[in-house]
Amino acid sequence: SLYIQRRYDDARRSFEQYLRAAPSGSKVPDALLKIGLCHQRAGDDAAANRAFARLRTEHPNSVAARSAGRSGS
């Protein structure tokens, strides 16, 4: 995957495209987590924190939200 290849900007865009295409899809929490991680890996902590906050607000009981808490957000 783009994320594994450390192509964080491309990976983030791919996850954002998924969110636009399937805003209530089952993978939305995971996509939000990965968006936050992509921002974090790219050095944009403010954007990462926004993505993690959105994840915790919109999907507070998801496994991804718990992972976001462990990601330093």
PDB file of C-alpha atoms in Angstrom:
ATOM      1  CA  SER A   1       0.000   0.000   0.000  1.00  0.00           C
ATOM      2  CA  LEU A   2       1.008   3.628  -0.368  1.00  0.00           C
ATOM      3  CA  TYR A   3       1.217   3.971   3.404  1.00  0.00           C
ATOM      4  CA  ILE A   4       3.589   1.011   3.720  1.00  0.00           C
ATOM      5  CA  GLN A   5       5.692   2.510   0.910  1.00  0.00           C
ATOM      6  CA  ARG A   6       5.931   5.700   3.004  1.00  0.00           C
ATOM      7  CA  ARG A   7       4.174   7.706   0.296  1.00  0.00           C
ATOM      8  CA  TYR A   8       2.192   9.509   2.967  1.00  0.00           C
ATOM      9  CA  ASP A   9       0.752  12.343   0.851  1.00  0.00           C
ATOM     10  CA  ASP A  10      -0.491   9.895  -1.784  1.00  0.00           C
ATOM     11  CA  ALA A  11      -1.844   7.567   0.890  1.00  0.00           C
ATOM     12  CA  ARG A  12      -3.641  10.426   2.654  1.00  0.00           C
ATOM     13  CA  ARG A  13      -5.263  11.523  -0.605  1.00  0.00           C
ATOM     14  CA  SER A  14      -6.410   7.960  -1.213  1.00  0.00           C
ATOM     15  CA  PHE A  15      -7.985   7.729   2.247  1.00  0.00           C
ATOM     16  CA  GLU A  16      -9.630  11.150   1.768  1.00  0.00           C
ATOM     17  CA  GLN A  17     -11.025   9.969  -1.568  1.00  0.00           C
ATOM     18  CA  TYR A  18     -12.532   6.967   0.212  1.00  0.00           C
ATOM     19  CA  LEU A  19     -14.188   9.275   2.765  1.00  0.00           C
ATOM     20  CA  ARG A  20     -15.759  11.315  -0.037  1.00  0.00           C
ATOM     21  CA  ALA A  21     -16.934   8.208  -1.893  1.00  0.00           C
ATOM     22  CA  ALA A  22     -18.256   6.313   1.139  1.00  0.00           C
ATOM     23  CA  PRO A  23     -18.881   8.813   3.970  1.00  0.00           C
ATOM     24  CA  SER A  24     -20.758   6.221   6.014  1.00  0.00           C
ATOM     25  CA  GLY A  25     -18.723   3.202   4.948  1.00  0.00           C
ATOM     26  CA  SER A  26     -17.529   0.602   7.388  1.00  0.00           C
ATOM     27  CA  LYS A  27     -13.884   1.618   6.913  1.00  0.00           C
ATOM     28  CA  VAL A  28     -14.370   5.312   7.748  1.00  0.00           C
ATOM     29  CA  PRO A  29     -12.817   5.031  11.245  1.00  0.00           C
ATOM     30  CA  ASP A  30      -9.783   3.253   9.801  1.00  0.00           C
ATOM     31  CA  ALA A  31      -9.468   5.842   7.033  1.00  0.00           C
ATOM     32  CA  LEU A  32      -9.576   8.693   9.561  1.00  0.00           C
ATOM     33  CA  LEU A  33      -6.905   6.970  11.647  1.00  0.00           C
ATOM     34  CA  LYS A  34      -4.673   6.495   8.610  1.00  0.00           C
ATOM     35  CA  ILE A  35      -5.203  10.122   7.549  1.00  0.00           C
ATOM     36  CA  GLY A  36      -4.045  11.212  10.990  1.00  0.00           C
ATOM     37  CA  LEU A  37      -1.052   8.892  10.862  1.00  0.00           C
ATOM     38  CA  CYS A  38      -0.120  10.135   7.381  1.00  0.00           C
ATOM     39  CA  HIS A  39      -0.177  13.725   8.644  1.00  0.00           C
ATOM     40  CA  GLN A  40       1.858  12.685  11.685  1.00  0.00           C
ATOM     41  CA  ARG A  41       4.483  10.880   9.593  1.00  0.00           C
ATOM     42  CA  ALA A  42       4.692  13.904   7.277  1.00  0.00           C
ATOM     43  CA  GLY A  43       5.383  16.148  10.289  1.00  0.00           C
ATOM     44  CA  ASP A  44       2.030  17.967  10.357  1.00  0.00           C
ATOM     45  CA  ASP A  45       1.001  17.357  13.947  1.00  0.00           C
ATOM     46  CA  ALA A  46      -1.805  19.936  13.893  1.00  0.00           C
ATOM     47  CA  ALA A  47      -3.524  18.211  10.954  1.00  0.00           C
ATOM     48  CA  ALA A  48      -2.913  14.822  12.577  1.00  0.00           C
ATOM     49  CA  ASN A  49      -4.558  15.993  15.789  1.00  0.00           C
ATOM     50  CA  ARG A  50      -7.573  17.302  13.841  1.00  0.00           C
ATOM     51  CA  ALA A  51      -8.012  13.934  12.129  1.00  0.00           C
ATOM     52  CA  PHE A  52      -7.660  12.043  15.417  1.00  0.00           C
ATOM     53  CA  ALA A  53     -10.127  14.407  17.133  1.00  0.00           C
ATOM     54  CA  ARG A  54     -12.660  13.897  14.337  1.00  0.00           C
ATOM     55  CA  LEU A  55     -12.199  10.145  14.654  1.00  0.00           C
ATOM     56  CA  ARG A  56     -12.758  10.192  18.423  1.00  0.00           C
ATOM     57  CA  THR A  57     -15.787  12.483  18.063  1.00  0.00           C
ATOM     58  CA  GLU A  58     -17.512  10.677  15.199  1.00  0.00           C
ATOM     59  CA  HIS A  59     -16.520   7.091  16.086  1.00  0.00           C
ATOM     60  CA  PRO A  60     -15.681   7.113  19.807  1.00  0.00           C
ATOM     61  CA  ASN A  61     -16.192   3.388  20.362  1.00  0.00           C
ATOM     62  CA  SER A  62     -14.182   2.194  17.385  1.00  0.00           C
ATOM     63  CA  VAL A  63     -10.938   0.267  17.596  1.00  0.00           C
ATOM     64  CA  ALA A  64      -9.426   2.987  15.393  1.00  0.00           C
ATOM     65  CA  ALA A  65     -10.328   5.674  17.964  1.00  0.00           C
ATOM     66  CA  ARG A  66      -8.561   3.703  20.672  1.00  0.00           C
ATOM     67  CA  SER A  67      -5.542   3.364  18.376  1.00  0.00           C
ATOM     68  CA  ALA A  68      -5.571   7.117  17.766  1.00  0.00           C
ATOM     69  CA  GLY A  69      -5.257   7.626  21.499  1.00  0.00           C
ATOM     70  CA  ARG A  70      -2.124   5.495  21.498  1.00  0.00           C
ATOM     71  CA  SER A  71      -0.683   7.421  18.541  1.00  0.00           C
ATOM     72  CA  GLY A  72       0.181  10.361  20.736  1.00  0.00           C
ATOM     73  CA  SER A  73      -2.850  12.464  19.935  1.00  0.00           C
TER      74      SER A  73
END
